[in-house]
Amino acid sequence: MLGALVALTACTKKQAPAPEPEPATPGSLVLYYSQTGSTEKVAQLIAEKTGADIEKFGVATPYDGDFNATIARCQEEMKNGTVPEITPLEKDLAKYDTIYLGYPIWFGTYAPPVAGLLKAVDLKGKVVIPFCTFGSGGLETSTANLKAALPETTILDGYGIRTARVEKAAAEVGCFLVNSGIVAGEKVELPEFSAAKPVTKADIAIFNAACGDYQMPLGIPVLAASRALADATEYVFTAKNKGQKDKEAATKIYVVAPNDKNVKPEFTKVVR
Ligand SMILES: Cc1cc2nc3c(=O)[nH]c(=O)nc-3n(C[C@H](O)[C@H](O)[C@H](O)COP(=O)(O)O)c2cc1C
């Protein structure tokens, strides 16, 4: 808004000097790892919308295999208790007090290169805003794990999006930054979810439409709660996982069902 006003004044006063370009947010860095480009898209959006500097970090021995090779290497590393070494950062982290830390979710939490980063750099006293991309979910677990790993760092609530929905990140990142008070704008207050009730046939149809074609079974929905969004209904399903009785009712699956019935419902995240 300020930028728009400055531009308007500059246009109406003939002799006024050209407005200065918007300065980058002082002290903020988007620092991210991305193997296949999804997290990179979100990283670029955050940098664009906040004016923060940006750096992608890598690992000394890249995970450059396919999905199965990466899984196999991670399993080997987990078995041996090793963490990949990262390549040296170009940016001096001492100059930044806020880090937007981005990563893919691997094995339910931040990908091992982030563990390598945490080993190599000092984030004490800084504010970290996590963001991630995932097949089904992992923002909450990875944020909790960051808090445990960095007790002297302020870890704020972050943003996560499924790879399959990453094209929608531009709008969502904008809302996230405004609602978090990072970027100026009108915050959107969402209503509370209704109390969870046993699923109806209609709820199950929505769940199946949203989750049925996901490559992994997400469980059997038993409870549903909902709330109205501007142009959709958002559901949170509590699902019991097939064959894992003690995990019963432990998984929450968030689904958005647009009011336009021609648009397919989709799940936005799974919280385990
Ligand atoms: C080794 C490996 C493990 C993964 N584990 C999970 C997982 O536990 N949960 C999940 O939702 N997605 C998982 N994924 C999917 C990635 O999180 C997802 O594809 C992500 O968007 C990739 O980000 P990138 O394109 O920035 O590398 C995994 C992917 C890989 C390669």
mmCIF file of C-alpha atoms and ligand atoms in Angstrom:
data_model
loop_
_atom_site.group_PDB
_atom_site.id
_atom_site.type_symbol
_atom_site.label_atom_id
_atom_site.label_comp_id
_atom_site.label_asym_id
_atom_site.label_seq_id
_atom_site.Cartn_x
_atom_site.Cartn_y
_atom_site.Cartn_z
ATOM 1 C CA MET A 1 0.000 0.000 0.000
ATOM 2 C CA LEU A 2 2.783 2.394 0.978
ATOM 3 C CA GLY A 3 4.563 1.496 -2.259
ATOM 4 C CA ALA A 4 1.392 2.315 -4.224
ATOM 5 C CA LEU A 5 1.010 5.678 -2.466
ATOM 6 C CA VAL A 6 4.636 6.592 -3.090
ATOM 7 C CA ALA A 7 4.227 5.678 -6.754
ATOM 8 C CA LEU A 8 1.046 7.771 -7.037
ATOM 9 C CA THR A 9 2.710 10.827 -5.469
ATOM 10 C CA ALA A 10 5.679 10.409 -7.781
ATOM 11 C CA CYS A 11 3.346 10.323 -10.788
ATOM 12 C CA THR A 12 1.417 13.462 -9.836
ATOM 13 C CA LYS A 13 4.438 15.654 -8.908
ATOM 14 C CA LYS A 14 6.391 16.168 -12.127
ATOM 15 C CA GLN A 15 9.731 17.037 -10.529
ATOM 16 C CA ALA A 16 9.635 14.343 -7.839
ATOM 17 C CA PRO A 17 12.551 11.872 -7.935
ATOM 18 C CA ALA A 18 11.795 8.309 -9.012
ATOM 19 C CA PRO A 19 10.745 6.145 -6.037
ATOM 20 C CA GLU A 20 13.416 3.956 -4.536
ATOM 21 C CA PRO A 21 12.939 0.213 -5.144
ATOM 22 C CA GLU A 22 11.406 -1.647 -2.188
ATOM 23 C CA PRO A 23 14.249 -2.617 0.159
ATOM 24 C CA ALA A 24 14.684 -6.279 1.020
ATOM 25 C CA THR A 25 13.400 -7.193 4.492
ATOM 26 C CA PRO A 26 16.480 -6.642 6.638
ATOM 27 C CA GLY A 27 17.753 -9.727 8.326
ATOM 28 C CA SER A 28 15.542 -12.369 6.672
ATOM 29 C CA LEU A 29 16.761 -15.331 4.672
ATOM 30 C CA VAL A 30 14.860 -18.091 2.915
ATOM 31 C CA LEU A 31 17.158 -21.085 3.331
ATOM 32 C CA TYR A 32 15.966 -24.329 1.839
ATOM 33 C CA TYR A 33 16.755 -27.801 0.555
ATOM 34 C CA SER A 34 14.842 -29.250 -2.381
ATOM 35 C CA GLN A 35 15.553 -32.435 -4.281
ATOM 36 C CA THR A 36 12.833 -32.358 -6.924
ATOM 37 C CA GLY A 37 11.802 -28.707 -7.038
ATOM 38 C CA SER A 38 8.547 -28.485 -5.055
ATOM 39 C CA THR A 39 10.031 -26.884 -1.954
ATOM 40 C CA GLU A 40 11.981 -24.593 -4.263
ATOM 41 C CA LYS A 41 8.714 -23.204 -5.683
ATOM 42 C CA VAL A 42 7.471 -22.352 -2.198
ATOM 43 C CA ALA A 43 10.878 -20.891 -1.262
ATOM 44 C CA GLN A 44 10.778 -18.563 -4.253
ATOM 45 C CA LEU A 45 7.254 -17.430 -3.401
ATOM 46 C CA ILE A 46 8.225 -16.622 0.185
ATOM 47 C CA ALA A 47 11.283 -14.690 -0.970
ATOM 48 C CA GLU A 48 9.227 -12.753 -3.542
ATOM 49 C CA LYS A 49 6.478 -11.898 -1.096
ATOM 50 C CA THR A 50 8.712 -10.949 1.840
ATOM 51 C CA GLY A 51 11.722 -9.465 0.042
ATOM 52 C CA ALA A 52 13.950 -11.842 2.011
ATOM 53 C CA ASP A 53 17.257 -13.071 0.613
ATOM 54 C CA ILE A 54 17.247 -16.654 -0.597
ATOM 55 C CA GLU A 55 19.712 -19.543 -0.645
ATOM 56 C CA LYS A 56 19.331 -23.184 -1.577
ATOM 57 C CA PHE A 57 21.691 -25.447 0.302
ATOM 58 C CA GLY A 58 23.001 -28.785 -0.823
ATOM 59 C CA VAL A 59 24.720 -31.835 0.556
ATOM 60 C CA ALA A 60 28.339 -32.778 -0.117
ATOM 61 C CA THR A 61 27.269 -36.101 -1.643
ATOM 62 C CA PRO A 62 24.006 -35.223 -3.394
ATOM 63 C CA TYR A 63 20.917 -37.387 -3.180
ATOM 64 C CA ASP A 64 20.766 -37.573 -6.937
ATOM 65 C CA GLY A 65 19.169 -40.950 -7.370
ATOM 66 C CA ASP A 66 15.510 -41.642 -7.985
ATOM 67 C CA PHE A 67 12.913 -42.058 -5.247
ATOM 68 C CA ASN A 68 13.847 -45.658 -4.437
ATOM 69 C CA ALA A 69 17.588 -44.906 -4.397
ATOM 70 C CA THR A 70 16.967 -41.978 -2.045
ATOM 71 C CA ILE A 71 14.841 -44.145 0.240
ATOM 72 C CA ALA A 72 17.564 -46.815 0.275
ATOM 73 C CA ARG A 73 20.301 -44.288 1.076
ATOM 74 C CA CYS A 74 18.227 -42.704 3.871
ATOM 75 C CA GLN A 75 17.530 -46.105 5.382
ATOM 76 C CA GLU A 76 21.231 -46.886 5.334
ATOM 77 C CA GLU A 77 22.007 -43.527 6.969
ATOM 78 C CA MET A 78 19.345 -44.070 9.627
ATOM 79 C CA LYS A 79 20.710 -47.531 10.347
ATOM 80 C CA ASN A 80 24.238 -46.120 10.720
ATOM 81 C CA GLY A 81 23.111 -43.001 12.590
ATOM 82 C CA THR A 82 24.808 -40.739 10.020
ATOM 83 C CA VAL A 83 23.690 -37.314 8.853
ATOM 84 C CA PRO A 84 24.657 -35.918 5.434
ATOM 85 C CA GLU A 85 27.224 -33.159 5.413
ATOM 86 C CA ILE A 86 26.017 -29.947 3.775
ATOM 87 C CA THR A 87 27.996 -27.849 1.319
ATOM 88 C CA PRO A 88 29.235 -24.490 2.676
ATOM 89 C CA LEU A 89 26.606 -21.729 2.705
ATOM 90 C CA GLU A 90 27.224 -18.622 0.624
ATOM 91 C CA LYS A 91 25.307 -16.332 2.952
ATOM 92 C CA ASP A 92 26.618 -15.310 6.364
ATOM 93 C CA LEU A 93 23.876 -16.436 8.755
ATOM 94 C CA ALA A 94 25.102 -13.941 11.384
ATOM 95 C CA LYS A 95 23.469 -11.220 9.240
ATOM 96 C CA TYR A 96 20.009 -12.757 9.543
ATOM 97 C CA ASP A 97 17.753 -12.898 12.552
ATOM 98 C CA THR A 98 14.848 -14.591 10.756
ATOM 99 C CA ILE A 99 15.262 -17.757 8.724
ATOM 100 C CA TYR A 100 12.483 -19.236 6.602
ATOM 101 C CA LEU A 101 13.682 -22.830 6.668
ATOM 102 C CA GLY A 102 12.343 -24.989 3.849
ATOM 103 C CA TYR A 103 12.535 -28.724 3.239
ATOM 104 C CA PRO A 104 10.745 -31.744 1.841
ATOM 105 C CA ILE A 105 9.291 -34.203 4.330
ATOM 106 C CA TRP A 106 11.174 -37.484 4.262
ATOM 107 C CA PHE A 107 10.195 -40.307 6.569
ATOM 108 C CA GLY A 108 7.632 -38.147 8.345
ATOM 109 C CA THR A 109 9.934 -35.267 9.256
ATOM 110 C CA TYR A 110 12.419 -32.763 7.806
ATOM 111 C CA ALA A 111 14.680 -34.368 5.212
ATOM 112 C CA PRO A 112 18.142 -35.404 6.514
ATOM 113 C CA PRO A 113 19.923 -32.481 4.780
ATOM 114 C CA VAL A 114 18.209 -30.258 7.373
ATOM 115 C CA ALA A 115 19.717 -32.391 10.135
ATOM 116 C CA GLY A 116 23.064 -31.780 8.365
ATOM 117 C CA LEU A 117 22.376 -28.039 8.332
ATOM 118 C CA LEU A 118 21.498 -27.964 12.041
ATOM 119 C CA LYS A 119 24.793 -29.684 12.772
ATOM 120 C CA ALA A 120 26.762 -27.168 10.707
ATOM 121 C CA VAL A 121 25.241 -23.801 11.655
ATOM 122 C CA ASP A 122 24.274 -21.928 14.795
ATOM 123 C CA LEU A 123 20.638 -20.823 14.851
ATOM 124 C CA LYS A 124 20.654 -19.897 18.548
ATOM 125 C CA GLY A 125 18.635 -16.743 19.255
ATOM 126 C CA LYS A 126 17.157 -16.616 15.758
ATOM 127 C CA VAL A 127 13.541 -16.906 14.657
ATOM 128 C CA VAL A 128 12.889 -19.856 12.354
ATOM 129 C CA ILE A 129 9.728 -20.120 10.261
ATOM 130 C CA PRO A 130 9.535 -23.637 8.814
ATOM 131 C CA PHE A 131 7.956 -24.425 5.468
ATOM 132 C CA CYS A 132 7.765 -27.738 3.698
ATOM 133 C CA THR A 133 6.266 -29.818 0.927
ATOM 134 C CA PHE A 134 5.095 -33.383 1.314
ATOM 135 C CA GLY A 135 3.205 -36.238 -0.275
ATOM 136 C CA SER A 136 0.650 -36.369 2.528
ATOM 137 C CA GLY A 137 1.862 -34.386 5.548
ATOM 138 C CA GLY A 138 4.594 -33.705 8.069
ATOM 139 C CA LEU A 139 4.633 -29.985 8.898
ATOM 140 C CA GLU A 140 3.503 -30.558 12.485
ATOM 141 C CA THR A 141 5.937 -33.393 13.255
ATOM 142 C CA SER A 142 8.878 -31.640 11.609
ATOM 143 C CA THR A 143 8.107 -28.411 13.479
ATOM 144 C CA ALA A 144 7.992 -30.318 16.778
ATOM 145 C CA ASN A 145 11.297 -31.978 15.877
ATOM 146 C CA LEU A 146 12.869 -28.606 15.043
ATOM 147 C CA LYS A 147 11.731 -27.290 18.422
ATOM 148 C CA ALA A 148 13.316 -30.284 20.146
ATOM 149 C CA ALA A 149 16.548 -29.929 18.149
ATOM 150 C CA LEU A 150 16.787 -26.143 18.616
ATOM 151 C CA PRO A 151 15.702 -25.323 22.169
ATOM 152 C CA GLU A 152 17.320 -21.861 22.017
ATOM 153 C CA THR A 153 15.714 -20.874 18.723
ATOM 154 C CA THR A 154 12.210 -19.472 18.368
ATOM 155 C CA ILE A 155 10.352 -21.768 16.003
ATOM 156 C CA LEU A 156 7.141 -20.180 14.731
ATOM 157 C CA ASP A 157 4.164 -21.918 13.128
ATOM 158 C CA GLY A 158 5.019 -22.683 9.547
ATOM 159 C CA TYR A 159 3.476 -23.503 6.203
ATOM 160 C CA GLY A 160 3.223 -26.804 4.374
ATOM 161 C CA ILE A 161 1.626 -27.987 1.162
ATOM 162 C CA ARG A 162 1.226 -31.301 -0.614
ATOM 163 C CA THR A 163 3.360 -31.729 -3.734
ATOM 164 C CA ALA A 164 0.170 -32.515 -5.653
ATOM 165 C CA ARG A 165 -1.240 -29.069 -4.736
ATOM 166 C CA VAL A 166 1.934 -26.995 -5.062
ATOM 167 C CA GLU A 167 0.422 -24.914 -7.875
ATOM 168 C CA LYS A 168 -1.908 -23.480 -5.225
ATOM 169 C CA ALA A 169 0.980 -22.332 -3.063
ATOM 170 C CA ALA A 170 1.042 -18.781 -4.466
ATOM 171 C CA ALA A 171 -2.358 -17.937 -2.954
ATOM 172 C CA GLU A 172 -1.815 -19.948 0.213
ATOM 173 C CA VAL A 173 1.642 -18.499 0.938
ATOM 174 C CA GLY A 174 0.187 -15.004 0.592
ATOM 175 C CA CYS A 175 -2.541 -15.833 3.158
ATOM 176 C CA PHE A 176 -0.037 -17.533 5.447
ATOM 177 C CA LEU A 177 2.272 -14.503 5.476
ATOM 178 C CA VAL A 178 -0.606 -12.084 6.103
ATOM 179 C CA ASN A 179 -2.238 -14.237 8.788
ATOM 180 C CA SER A 180 1.137 -14.666 10.505
ATOM 181 C CA GLY A 181 1.542 -10.871 10.598
ATOM 182 C CA ILE A 182 4.696 -11.049 8.453
ATOM 183 C CA VAL A 183 3.241 -9.216 5.467
ATOM 184 C CA ALA A 184 0.670 -6.401 5.760
ATOM 185 C CA GLY A 185 -2.882 -7.234 4.715
ATOM 186 C CA GLU A 186 -6.284 -8.201 5.989
ATOM 187 C CA LYS A 187 -6.127 -11.313 8.137
ATOM 188 C CA VAL A 188 -8.727 -13.991 7.441
ATOM 189 C CA GLU A 189 -10.289 -15.382 10.608
ATOM 190 C CA LEU A 190 -11.470 -18.940 10.078
ATOM 191 C CA PRO A 191 -14.357 -20.352 12.122
ATOM 192 C CA GLU A 192 -13.721 -23.196 14.560
ATOM 193 C CA PHE A 193 -14.431 -26.741 13.375
ATOM 194 C CA SER A 194 -17.732 -28.205 14.542
ATOM 195 C CA ALA A 195 -17.609 -30.966 17.148
ATOM 196 C CA ALA A 196 -16.473 -34.283 15.630
ATOM 197 C CA LYS A 197 -19.315 -36.712 14.950
ATOM 198 C CA PRO A 198 -19.432 -40.248 13.554
ATOM 199 C CA VAL A 199 -19.133 -40.106 9.771
ATOM 200 C CA THR A 200 -22.244 -40.163 7.616
ATOM 201 C CA LYS A 201 -22.460 -41.755 4.152
ATOM 202 C CA ALA A 202 -22.127 -38.279 2.639
ATOM 203 C CA ASP A 203 -18.937 -37.644 4.680
ATOM 204 C CA ILE A 204 -17.465 -40.951 3.522
ATOM 205 C CA ALA A 205 -18.236 -40.070 -0.107
ATOM 206 C CA ILE A 206 -16.318 -36.787 0.306
ATOM 207 C CA PHE A 207 -13.428 -38.572 2.024
ATOM 208 C CA ASN A 208 -13.238 -41.158 -0.758
ATOM 209 C CA ALA A 209 -13.433 -38.520 -3.493
ATOM 210 C CA ALA A 210 -10.547 -36.629 -1.869
ATOM 211 C CA CYS A 211 -8.320 -39.518 -0.788
ATOM 212 C CA GLY A 212 -9.340 -42.519 -2.888
ATOM 213 C CA ASP A 213 -6.730 -42.053 -5.578
ATOM 214 C CA TYR A 214 -3.798 -41.350 -3.214
ATOM 215 C CA GLN A 215 -1.073 -43.958 -3.667
ATOM 216 C CA MET A 216 -1.150 -45.017 -0.033
ATOM 217 C CA PRO A 217 -4.224 -45.923 2.031
ATOM 218 C CA LEU A 218 -4.978 -43.146 4.502
ATOM 219 C CA GLY A 219 -7.185 -45.232 6.756
ATOM 220 C CA ILE A 220 -10.881 -45.622 7.416
ATOM 221 C CA PRO A 221 -12.673 -42.422 8.427
ATOM 222 C CA VAL A 222 -14.611 -42.751 11.672
ATOM 223 C CA LEU A 223 -15.261 -39.161 12.787
ATOM 224 C CA ALA A 224 -15.778 -35.928 10.872
ATOM 225 C CA ALA A 225 -15.878 -32.269 11.862
ATOM 226 C CA SER A 226 -16.314 -29.377 9.458
ATOM 227 C CA ARG A 227 -16.290 -25.619 9.023
ATOM 228 C CA ALA A 228 -17.419 -23.253 6.287
ATOM 229 C CA LEU A 229 -14.753 -21.474 4.212
ATOM 230 C CA ALA A 230 -15.538 -18.703 1.713
ATOM 231 C CA ASP A 231 -16.238 -21.053 -1.193
ATOM 232 C CA ALA A 232 -15.836 -24.529 0.275
ATOM 233 C CA THR A 233 -16.368 -26.709 3.320
ATOM 234 C CA GLU A 234 -13.276 -27.905 5.122
ATOM 235 C CA TYR A 235 -13.452 -31.269 6.876
ATOM 236 C CA VAL A 236 -11.170 -32.859 9.378
ATOM 237 C CA PHE A 237 -11.590 -36.607 9.391
ATOM 238 C CA THR A 238 -10.291 -38.828 12.147
ATOM 239 C CA ALA A 239 -9.252 -42.063 10.516
ATOM 240 C CA LYS A 240 -8.327 -45.389 11.925
ATOM 241 C CA ASN A 241 -5.419 -46.981 10.186
ATOM 242 C CA LYS A 242 -5.959 -50.350 8.625
ATOM 243 C CA GLY A 243 -4.258 -53.111 10.549
ATOM 244 C CA GLN A 244 -2.798 -50.861 13.232
ATOM 245 C CA LYS A 245 -5.265 -51.071 16.070
ATOM 246 C CA ASP A 246 -3.277 -49.085 18.601
ATOM 247 C CA LYS A 247 -3.074 -46.168 16.138
ATOM 248 C CA GLU A 248 -6.860 -46.104 15.953
ATOM 249 C CA ALA A 249 -8.259 -42.583 15.589
ATOM 250 C CA ALA A 250 -4.753 -41.134 15.619
ATOM 251 C CA THR A 251 -4.667 -39.777 12.081
ATOM 252 C CA LYS A 252 -6.352 -36.514 11.112
ATOM 253 C CA ILE A 253 -6.999 -35.928 7.435
ATOM 254 C CA TYR A 254 -7.926 -32.435 6.274
ATOM 255 C CA VAL A 255 -10.150 -32.214 3.196
ATOM 256 C CA VAL A 256 -11.469 -29.207 1.288
ATOM 257 C CA ALA A 257 -14.711 -29.778 -0.627
ATOM 258 C CA PRO A 258 -15.512 -26.816 -2.917
ATOM 259 C CA ASN A 259 -19.129 -25.574 -2.942
ATOM 260 C CA ASP A 260 -18.933 -25.972 -6.736
ATOM 261 C CA LYS A 261 -19.807 -29.656 -7.019
ATOM 262 C CA ASN A 262 -17.980 -29.857 -10.366
ATOM 263 C CA VAL A 263 -14.686 -29.384 -8.519
ATOM 264 C CA LYS A 264 -13.301 -32.499 -6.861
ATOM 265 C CA PRO A 265 -12.646 -32.441 -3.095
ATOM 266 C CA GLU A 266 -8.971 -32.782 -2.201
ATOM 267 C CA PHE A 267 -7.079 -33.579 0.939
ATOM 268 C CA THR A 268 -4.687 -30.888 2.057
ATOM 269 C CA LYS A 269 -2.736 -32.685 4.763
ATOM 270 C CA VAL A 270 -2.530 -35.684 7.028
ATOM 271 C CA VAL A 271 -1.520 -35.092 10.640
ATOM 272 C CA ARG A 272 -0.156 -38.206 12.270
HETATM 273 C C1 LIG B 1 13.137 -40.351 0.582
HETATM 274 C C2 LIG B 1 11.775 -39.730 0.571
HETATM 275 C C3 LIG B 1 10.931 -39.893 1.660
HETATM 276 C C4 LIG B 1 9.684 -39.280 1.684
HETATM 277 N N1 LIG B 1 8.886 -39.437 2.781
HETATM 278 C C5 LIG B 1 7.707 -38.799 2.835
HETATM 279 C C6 LIG B 1 6.899 -38.896 4.012
HETATM 280 O O1 LIG B 1 7.237 -39.551 4.999
HETATM 281 N N2 LIG B 1 5.711 -38.259 4.032
HETATM 282 C C7 LIG B 1 5.274 -37.509 2.973
HETATM 283 O O2 LIG B 1 4.194 -36.938 3.054
HETATM 284 N N3 LIG B 1 6.022 -37.379 1.839
HETATM 285 C C8 LIG B 1 7.229 -38.003 1.759
HETATM 286 N N4 LIG B 1 7.999 -37.871 0.626
HETATM 287 C C9 LIG B 1 7.536 -37.018 -0.476
HETATM 288 C C10 LIG B 1 8.217 -35.648 -0.463
HETATM 289 O O3 LIG B 1 8.066 -35.008 0.791
HETATM 290 C C11 LIG B 1 7.620 -34.721 -1.509
HETATM 291 O O4 LIG B 1 7.703 -35.308 -2.770
HETATM 292 C C12 LIG B 1 8.271 -33.339 -1.514
HETATM 293 O O5 LIG B 1 7.406 -32.395 -2.100
HETATM 294 C C13 LIG B 1 9.583 -33.300 -2.276
HETATM 295 O O6 LIG B 1 10.097 -31.996 -2.183
HETATM 296 P P1 LIG B 1 11.200 -31.457 -3.205
HETATM 297 O O7 LIG B 1 10.574 -31.502 -4.582
HETATM 298 O O8 LIG B 1 11.436 -30.044 -2.770
HETATM 299 O O9 LIG B 1 12.401 -32.302 -3.091
HETATM 300 C C14 LIG B 1 9.244 -38.496 0.567
HETATM 301 C C15 LIG B 1 10.088 -38.367 -0.540
HETATM 302 C C16 LIG B 1 11.332 -38.965 -0.546
HETATM 303 C C17 LIG B 1 12.233 -38.791 -1.749
#
